[in-house]
mmCIF file of C-alpha atoms and ligand atoms in Angstrom:
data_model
loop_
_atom_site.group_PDB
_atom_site.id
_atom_site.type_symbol
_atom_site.label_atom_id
_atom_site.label_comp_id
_atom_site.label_asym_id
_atom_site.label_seq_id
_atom_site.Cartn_x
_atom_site.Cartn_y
_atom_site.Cartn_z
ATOM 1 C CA UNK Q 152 139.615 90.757 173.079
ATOM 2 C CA UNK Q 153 140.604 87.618 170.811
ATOM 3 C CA UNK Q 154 143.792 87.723 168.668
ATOM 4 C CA UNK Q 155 142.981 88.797 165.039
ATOM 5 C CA UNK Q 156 145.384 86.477 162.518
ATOM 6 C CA UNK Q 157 144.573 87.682 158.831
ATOM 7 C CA UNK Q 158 146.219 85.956 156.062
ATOM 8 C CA UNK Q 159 146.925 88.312 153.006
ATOM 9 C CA UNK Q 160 147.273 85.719 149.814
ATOM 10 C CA UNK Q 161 147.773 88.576 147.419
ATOM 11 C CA UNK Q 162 148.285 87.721 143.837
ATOM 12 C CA UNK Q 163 148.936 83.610 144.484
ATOM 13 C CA UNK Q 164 146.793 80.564 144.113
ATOM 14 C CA UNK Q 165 144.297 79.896 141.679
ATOM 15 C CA UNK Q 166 140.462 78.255 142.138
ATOM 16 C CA UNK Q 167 141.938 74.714 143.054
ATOM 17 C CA UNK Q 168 144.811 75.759 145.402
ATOM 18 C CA UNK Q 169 143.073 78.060 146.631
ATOM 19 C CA UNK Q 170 140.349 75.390 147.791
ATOM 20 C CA UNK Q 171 142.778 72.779 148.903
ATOM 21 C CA UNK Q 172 144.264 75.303 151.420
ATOM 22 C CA UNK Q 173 140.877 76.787 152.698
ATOM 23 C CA UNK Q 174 139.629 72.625 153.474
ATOM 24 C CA UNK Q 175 143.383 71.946 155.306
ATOM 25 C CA UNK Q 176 142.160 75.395 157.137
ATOM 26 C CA UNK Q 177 139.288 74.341 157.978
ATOM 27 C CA UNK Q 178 140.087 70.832 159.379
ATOM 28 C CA UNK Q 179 143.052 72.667 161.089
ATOM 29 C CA UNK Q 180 140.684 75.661 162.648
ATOM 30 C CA UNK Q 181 138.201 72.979 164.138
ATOM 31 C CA UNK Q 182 141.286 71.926 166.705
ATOM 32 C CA UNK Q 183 142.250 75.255 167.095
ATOM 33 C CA UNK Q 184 144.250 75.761 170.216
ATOM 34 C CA UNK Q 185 144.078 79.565 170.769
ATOM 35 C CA UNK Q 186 141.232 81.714 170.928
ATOM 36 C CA UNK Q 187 141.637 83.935 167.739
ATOM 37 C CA UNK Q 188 139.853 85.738 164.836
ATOM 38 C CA UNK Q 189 140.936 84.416 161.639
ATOM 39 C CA UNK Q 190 140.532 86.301 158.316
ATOM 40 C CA UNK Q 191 141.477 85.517 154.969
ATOM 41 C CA UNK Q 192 142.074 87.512 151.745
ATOM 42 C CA UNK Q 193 142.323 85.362 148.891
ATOM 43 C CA UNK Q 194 142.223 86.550 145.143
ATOM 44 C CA UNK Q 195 138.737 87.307 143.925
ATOM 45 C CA UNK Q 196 138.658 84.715 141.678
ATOM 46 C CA UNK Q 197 138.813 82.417 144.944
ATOM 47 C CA UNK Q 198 136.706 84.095 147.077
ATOM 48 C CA UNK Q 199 133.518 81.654 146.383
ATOM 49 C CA UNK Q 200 135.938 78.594 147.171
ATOM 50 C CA UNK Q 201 137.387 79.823 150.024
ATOM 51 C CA UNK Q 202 134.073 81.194 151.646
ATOM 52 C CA UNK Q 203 132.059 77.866 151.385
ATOM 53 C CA UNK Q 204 135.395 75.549 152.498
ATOM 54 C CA UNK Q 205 135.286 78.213 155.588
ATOM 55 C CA UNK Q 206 131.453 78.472 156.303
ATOM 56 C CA UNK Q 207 131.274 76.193 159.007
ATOM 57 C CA UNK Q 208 134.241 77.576 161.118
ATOM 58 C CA UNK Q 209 133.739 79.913 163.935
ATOM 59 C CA UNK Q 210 135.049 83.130 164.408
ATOM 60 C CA UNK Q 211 136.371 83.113 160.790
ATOM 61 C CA UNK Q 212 135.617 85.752 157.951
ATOM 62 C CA UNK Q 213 136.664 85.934 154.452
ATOM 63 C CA UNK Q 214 137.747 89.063 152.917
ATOM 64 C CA UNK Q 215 138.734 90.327 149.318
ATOM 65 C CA UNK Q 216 141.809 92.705 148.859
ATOM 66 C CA UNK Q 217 140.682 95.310 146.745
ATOM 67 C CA UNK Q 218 137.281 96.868 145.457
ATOM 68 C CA UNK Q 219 135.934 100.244 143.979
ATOM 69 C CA UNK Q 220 133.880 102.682 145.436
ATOM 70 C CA UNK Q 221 130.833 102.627 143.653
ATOM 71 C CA UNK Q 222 127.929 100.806 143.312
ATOM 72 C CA UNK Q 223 128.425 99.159 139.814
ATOM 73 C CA UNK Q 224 128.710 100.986 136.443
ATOM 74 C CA UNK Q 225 131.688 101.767 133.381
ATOM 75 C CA UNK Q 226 134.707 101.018 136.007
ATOM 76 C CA UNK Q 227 136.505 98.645 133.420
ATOM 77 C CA UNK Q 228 138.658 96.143 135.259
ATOM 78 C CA UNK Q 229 137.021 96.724 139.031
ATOM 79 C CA UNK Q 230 135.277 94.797 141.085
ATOM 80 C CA UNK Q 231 132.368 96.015 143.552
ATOM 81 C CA UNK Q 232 131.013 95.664 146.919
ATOM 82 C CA UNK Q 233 127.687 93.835 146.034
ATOM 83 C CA UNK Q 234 129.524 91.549 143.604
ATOM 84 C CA UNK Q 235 132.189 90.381 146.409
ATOM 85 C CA UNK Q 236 129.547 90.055 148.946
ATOM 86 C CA UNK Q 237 127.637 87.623 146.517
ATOM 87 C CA UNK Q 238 130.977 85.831 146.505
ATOM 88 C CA UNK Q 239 131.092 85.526 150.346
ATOM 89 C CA UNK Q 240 133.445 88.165 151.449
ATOM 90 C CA UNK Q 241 132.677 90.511 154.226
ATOM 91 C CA UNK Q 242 135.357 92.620 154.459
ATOM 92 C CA UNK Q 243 138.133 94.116 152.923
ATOM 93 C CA UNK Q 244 141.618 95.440 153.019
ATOM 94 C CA UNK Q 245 142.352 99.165 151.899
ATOM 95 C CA UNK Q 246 146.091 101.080 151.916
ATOM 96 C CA UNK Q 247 148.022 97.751 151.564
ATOM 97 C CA UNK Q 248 151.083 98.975 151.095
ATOM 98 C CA UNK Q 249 151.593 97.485 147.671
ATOM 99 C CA UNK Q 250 148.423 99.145 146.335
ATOM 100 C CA UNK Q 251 149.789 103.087 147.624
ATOM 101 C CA UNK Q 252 153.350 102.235 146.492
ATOM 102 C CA UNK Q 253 153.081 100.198 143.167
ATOM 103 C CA UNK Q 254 149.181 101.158 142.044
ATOM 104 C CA UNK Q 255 149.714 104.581 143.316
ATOM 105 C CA UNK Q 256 146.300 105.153 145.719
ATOM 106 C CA UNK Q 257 146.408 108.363 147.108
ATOM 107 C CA UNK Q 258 145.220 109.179 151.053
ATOM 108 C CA UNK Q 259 142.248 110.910 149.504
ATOM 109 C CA UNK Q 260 141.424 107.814 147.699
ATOM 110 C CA UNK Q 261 141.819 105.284 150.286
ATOM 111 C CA UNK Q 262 139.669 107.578 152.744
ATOM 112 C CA UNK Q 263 137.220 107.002 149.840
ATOM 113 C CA UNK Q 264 136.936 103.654 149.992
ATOM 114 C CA UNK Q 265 136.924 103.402 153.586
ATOM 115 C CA UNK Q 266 133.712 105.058 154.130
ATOM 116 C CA UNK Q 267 132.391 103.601 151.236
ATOM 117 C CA UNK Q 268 133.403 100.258 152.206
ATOM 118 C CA UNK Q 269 132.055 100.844 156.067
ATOM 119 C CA UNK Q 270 128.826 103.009 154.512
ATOM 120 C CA UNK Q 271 127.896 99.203 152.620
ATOM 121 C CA UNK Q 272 128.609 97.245 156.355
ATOM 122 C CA UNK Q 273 131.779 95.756 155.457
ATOM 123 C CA UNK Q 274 134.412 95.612 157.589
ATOM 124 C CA UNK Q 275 138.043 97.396 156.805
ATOM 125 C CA UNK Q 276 141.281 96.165 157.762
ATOM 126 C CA UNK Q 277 143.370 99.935 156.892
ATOM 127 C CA UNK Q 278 146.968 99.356 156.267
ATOM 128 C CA UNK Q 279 149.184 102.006 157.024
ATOM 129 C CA UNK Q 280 153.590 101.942 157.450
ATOM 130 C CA UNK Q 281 156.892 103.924 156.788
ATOM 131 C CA UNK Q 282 159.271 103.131 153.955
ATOM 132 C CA UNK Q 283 162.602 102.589 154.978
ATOM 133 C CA UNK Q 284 163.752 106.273 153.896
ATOM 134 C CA UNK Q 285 161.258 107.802 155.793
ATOM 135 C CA UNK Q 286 161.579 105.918 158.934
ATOM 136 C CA UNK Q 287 165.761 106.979 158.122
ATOM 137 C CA UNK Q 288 165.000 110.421 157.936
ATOM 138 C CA UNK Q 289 162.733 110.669 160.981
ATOM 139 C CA UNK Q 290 159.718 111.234 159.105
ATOM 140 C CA UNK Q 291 157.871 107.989 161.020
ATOM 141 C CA UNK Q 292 155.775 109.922 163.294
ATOM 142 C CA UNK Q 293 154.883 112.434 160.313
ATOM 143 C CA UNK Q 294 154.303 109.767 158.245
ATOM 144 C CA UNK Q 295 151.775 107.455 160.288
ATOM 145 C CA UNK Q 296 149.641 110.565 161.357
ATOM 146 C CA UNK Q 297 149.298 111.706 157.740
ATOM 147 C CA UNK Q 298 148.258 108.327 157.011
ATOM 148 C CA UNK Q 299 145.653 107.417 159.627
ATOM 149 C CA UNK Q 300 144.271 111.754 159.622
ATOM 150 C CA UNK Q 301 143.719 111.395 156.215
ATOM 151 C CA UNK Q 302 142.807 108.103 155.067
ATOM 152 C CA UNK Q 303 140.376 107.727 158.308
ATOM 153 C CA UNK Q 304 139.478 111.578 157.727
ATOM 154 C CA UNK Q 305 135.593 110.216 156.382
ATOM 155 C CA UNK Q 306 134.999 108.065 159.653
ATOM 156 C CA UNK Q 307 135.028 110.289 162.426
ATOM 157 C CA UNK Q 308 131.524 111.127 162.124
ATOM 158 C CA UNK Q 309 130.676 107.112 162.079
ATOM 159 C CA UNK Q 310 129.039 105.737 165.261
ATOM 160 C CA UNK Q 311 131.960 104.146 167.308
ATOM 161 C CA UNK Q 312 130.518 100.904 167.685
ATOM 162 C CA UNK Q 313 130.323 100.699 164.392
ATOM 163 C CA UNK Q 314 133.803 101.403 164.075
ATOM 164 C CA UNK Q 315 134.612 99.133 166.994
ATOM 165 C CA UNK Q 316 133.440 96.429 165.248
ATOM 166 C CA UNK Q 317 134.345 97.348 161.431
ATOM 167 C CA UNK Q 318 137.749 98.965 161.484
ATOM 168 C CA UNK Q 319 140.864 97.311 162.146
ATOM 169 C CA UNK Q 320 143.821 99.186 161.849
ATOM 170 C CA UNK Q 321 147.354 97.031 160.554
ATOM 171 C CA UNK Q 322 150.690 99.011 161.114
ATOM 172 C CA UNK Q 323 153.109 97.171 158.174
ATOM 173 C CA UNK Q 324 156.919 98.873 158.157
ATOM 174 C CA UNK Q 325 157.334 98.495 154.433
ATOM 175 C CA UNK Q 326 160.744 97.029 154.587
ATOM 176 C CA UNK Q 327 159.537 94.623 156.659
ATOM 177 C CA UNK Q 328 156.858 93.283 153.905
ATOM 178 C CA UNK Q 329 157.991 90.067 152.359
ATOM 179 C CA UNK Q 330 161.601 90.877 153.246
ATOM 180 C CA UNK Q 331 161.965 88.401 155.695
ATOM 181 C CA UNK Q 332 163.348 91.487 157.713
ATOM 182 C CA UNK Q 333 160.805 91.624 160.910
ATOM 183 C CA UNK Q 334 160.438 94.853 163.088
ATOM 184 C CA UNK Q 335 161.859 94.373 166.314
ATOM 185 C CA UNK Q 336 160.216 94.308 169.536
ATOM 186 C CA UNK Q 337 161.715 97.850 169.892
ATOM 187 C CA UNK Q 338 160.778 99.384 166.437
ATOM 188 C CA UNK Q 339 157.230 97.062 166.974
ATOM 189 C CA UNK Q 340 156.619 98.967 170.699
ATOM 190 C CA UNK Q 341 157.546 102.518 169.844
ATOM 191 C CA UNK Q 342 155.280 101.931 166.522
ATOM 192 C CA UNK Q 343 151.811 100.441 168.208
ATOM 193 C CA UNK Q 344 152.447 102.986 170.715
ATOM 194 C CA UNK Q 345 152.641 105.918 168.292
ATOM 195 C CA UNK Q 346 149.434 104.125 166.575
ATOM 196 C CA UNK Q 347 147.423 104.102 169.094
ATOM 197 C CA UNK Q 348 148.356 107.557 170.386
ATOM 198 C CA UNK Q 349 147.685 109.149 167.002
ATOM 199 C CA UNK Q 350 144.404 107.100 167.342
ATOM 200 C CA UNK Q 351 143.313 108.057 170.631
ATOM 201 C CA UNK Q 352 143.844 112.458 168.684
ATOM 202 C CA UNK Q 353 141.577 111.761 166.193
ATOM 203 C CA UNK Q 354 138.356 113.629 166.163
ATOM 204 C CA UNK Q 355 136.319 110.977 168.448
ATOM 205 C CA UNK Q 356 139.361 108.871 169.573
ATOM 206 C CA UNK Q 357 139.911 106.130 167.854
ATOM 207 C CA UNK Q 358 141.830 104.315 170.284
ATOM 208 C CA UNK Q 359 139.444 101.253 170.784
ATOM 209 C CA UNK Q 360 140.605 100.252 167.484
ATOM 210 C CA UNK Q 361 142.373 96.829 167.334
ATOM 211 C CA UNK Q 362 145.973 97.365 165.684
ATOM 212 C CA UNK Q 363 147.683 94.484 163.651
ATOM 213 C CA UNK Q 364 151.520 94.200 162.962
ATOM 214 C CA UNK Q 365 152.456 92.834 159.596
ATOM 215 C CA UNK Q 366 155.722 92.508 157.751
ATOM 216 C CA UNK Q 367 157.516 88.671 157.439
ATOM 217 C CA UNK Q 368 156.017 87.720 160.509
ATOM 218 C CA UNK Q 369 156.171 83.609 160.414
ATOM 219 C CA UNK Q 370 155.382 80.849 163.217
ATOM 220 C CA UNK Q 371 158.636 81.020 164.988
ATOM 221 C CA UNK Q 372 158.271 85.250 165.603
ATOM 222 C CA UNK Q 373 154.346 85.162 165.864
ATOM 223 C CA UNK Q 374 153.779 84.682 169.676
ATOM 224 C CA UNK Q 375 156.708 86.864 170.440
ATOM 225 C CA UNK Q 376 155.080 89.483 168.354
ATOM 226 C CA UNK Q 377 151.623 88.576 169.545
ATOM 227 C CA UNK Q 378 152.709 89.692 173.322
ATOM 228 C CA UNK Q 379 153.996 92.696 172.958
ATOM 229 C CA UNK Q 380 152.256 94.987 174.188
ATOM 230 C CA UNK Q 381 149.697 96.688 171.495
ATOM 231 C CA UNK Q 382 149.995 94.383 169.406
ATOM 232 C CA UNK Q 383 146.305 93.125 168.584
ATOM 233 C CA UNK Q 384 147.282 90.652 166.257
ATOM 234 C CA UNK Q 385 149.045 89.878 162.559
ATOM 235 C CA UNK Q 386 148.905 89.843 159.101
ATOM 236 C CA UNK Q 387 150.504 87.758 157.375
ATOM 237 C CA UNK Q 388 151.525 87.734 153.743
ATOM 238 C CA UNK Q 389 154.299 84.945 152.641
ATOM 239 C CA UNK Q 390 154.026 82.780 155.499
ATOM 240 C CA UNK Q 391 149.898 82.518 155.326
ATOM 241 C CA UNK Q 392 150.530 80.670 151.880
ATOM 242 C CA UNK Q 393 150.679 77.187 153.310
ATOM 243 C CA UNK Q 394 148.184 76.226 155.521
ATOM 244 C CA UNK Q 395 150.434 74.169 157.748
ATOM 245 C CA UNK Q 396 152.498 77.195 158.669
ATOM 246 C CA UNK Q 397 149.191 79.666 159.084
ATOM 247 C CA UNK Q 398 147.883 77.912 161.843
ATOM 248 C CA UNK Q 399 150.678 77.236 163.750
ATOM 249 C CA UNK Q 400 150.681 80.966 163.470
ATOM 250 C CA UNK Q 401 147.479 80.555 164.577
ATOM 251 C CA UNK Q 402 147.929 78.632 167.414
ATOM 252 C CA UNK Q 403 150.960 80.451 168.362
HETATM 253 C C1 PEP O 653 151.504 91.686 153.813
HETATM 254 O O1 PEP O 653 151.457 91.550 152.612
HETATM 255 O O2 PEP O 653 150.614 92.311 154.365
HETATM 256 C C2 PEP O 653 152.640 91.110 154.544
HETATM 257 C C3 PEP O 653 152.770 91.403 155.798
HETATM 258 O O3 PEP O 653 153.489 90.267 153.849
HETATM 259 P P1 PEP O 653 154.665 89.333 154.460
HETATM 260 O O4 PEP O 653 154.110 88.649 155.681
HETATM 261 O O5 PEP O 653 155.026 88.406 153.375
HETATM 262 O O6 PEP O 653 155.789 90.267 154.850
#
């Protein structure tokens, strides 16, 4: 299976910078060295841009970082499937760490929008990871099954090519996230390998789901990171910003 390198821009760029970095992308992706799946999450308000600077590059998907669960209606503020799709994006990230720990989503929530988000055929990358006090206090194991039973708890039913092809699972420590503190290849093997064993438990086994590490990964750590073993591929947050340092990530 390819690499998958997703870029998570979070709350940066606007329309203009957002463009100028999907066109260097794109001129950078048509040499691409590696054989790799590249996804990007830019802001909504960039999504358009960055989907038609993208459009002719293989093996490339953009995404949109947040959505609601329903169809359309009084949801003041959100932003729906159908409305993101028209924009370009395919698929979309749910249980970024940033969206349990600062906007407060529950599990019950994100297992919400991940069937919703899978029931409309887009694709979910599903962030789960320890805080530094839990991982302290032993609570990682705990922690990363709570996570992944509960937040996948409304895809087991799901056909599991569907799921093969739709769900990607990213494990992010979050004390590694825009730290510049990356796991290491210790904390990054015992982790995927919990991951995948919790996974393989799950009513169905999810095990043939790819698993991403995230958390200040940058070009210098990414192949390192990118051969250990269960590691599927990255997301990266801070060092996706410049599209000089993204694909040498890339090609890494
Ligand atoms: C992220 O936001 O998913 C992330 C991994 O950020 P960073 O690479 O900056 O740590």
């Amino acid at each position: 299976m390819k690499k998958i390198i997703a870029a998570n821009w979070k709350m940066n760029k606007d329309r203009a910078q957002s463009r100028a970095a999907a066109e260097e992308l794109a001129s950078g992706l048509a040499g691409r060295k590696a054989e790799r799946t590249v996804m990007i999450f830019p802001p909504f308000l960039s999504i358009a841009e960055v989907s038609k600077a993208l459009g002719g590059c293989a093996d490339t998907v953009v995404g949109a970082q947040n959505f609601y669960p329903a169809e359309s209606g009084a949801y003041t503020g959100e932003i729906s499937l159908a409305m993101l799709a028209d924009a370009g994006a395919s698929w979309v990230l749910v249980g970024h760490s940033e969206r349990r720990h600062i906007l407060h989503e529950s599990d019950v929530f994100l297992a919400q929008k991940t069937q919703f988000a899978l029931s409309r055929n887009f694709g979910v990358v599903f962030c789960i990871g320890e805080t530094l006090e839990e991982r302290e206090s032993g609570k990682l194991a705990d922690v990363l099954t709570r996570q992944i039973s509960q937040g996948l708890s409304a895809v087991f039913d799901m056909p599991s090519n569907l799921l093969q092809e739709k769900l990607i699972i990213a494990y992010e420590p979050v004390w590694a996230i825009g730290t510049g503190k990356v796991a290491g290849d210790r904390e990054v093997l015992e982790a995927h390998a919990k991951v995948k064993e919790i996974l393989a438990a799950q009513p169905g086994d999810l095990s043939i789901l790819p698993v991403l590490y995230g958390g200040s990964v940058k070009p210098a750590n990414a192949q390192a990171l990118l051969a250990l073993a269960n590691v599927d591929g990255l997301l990266v947050g801070g060092a996706s910003l410049e599209a000089k340092s993204f694909l040498n990530i890339i090609n890494a």
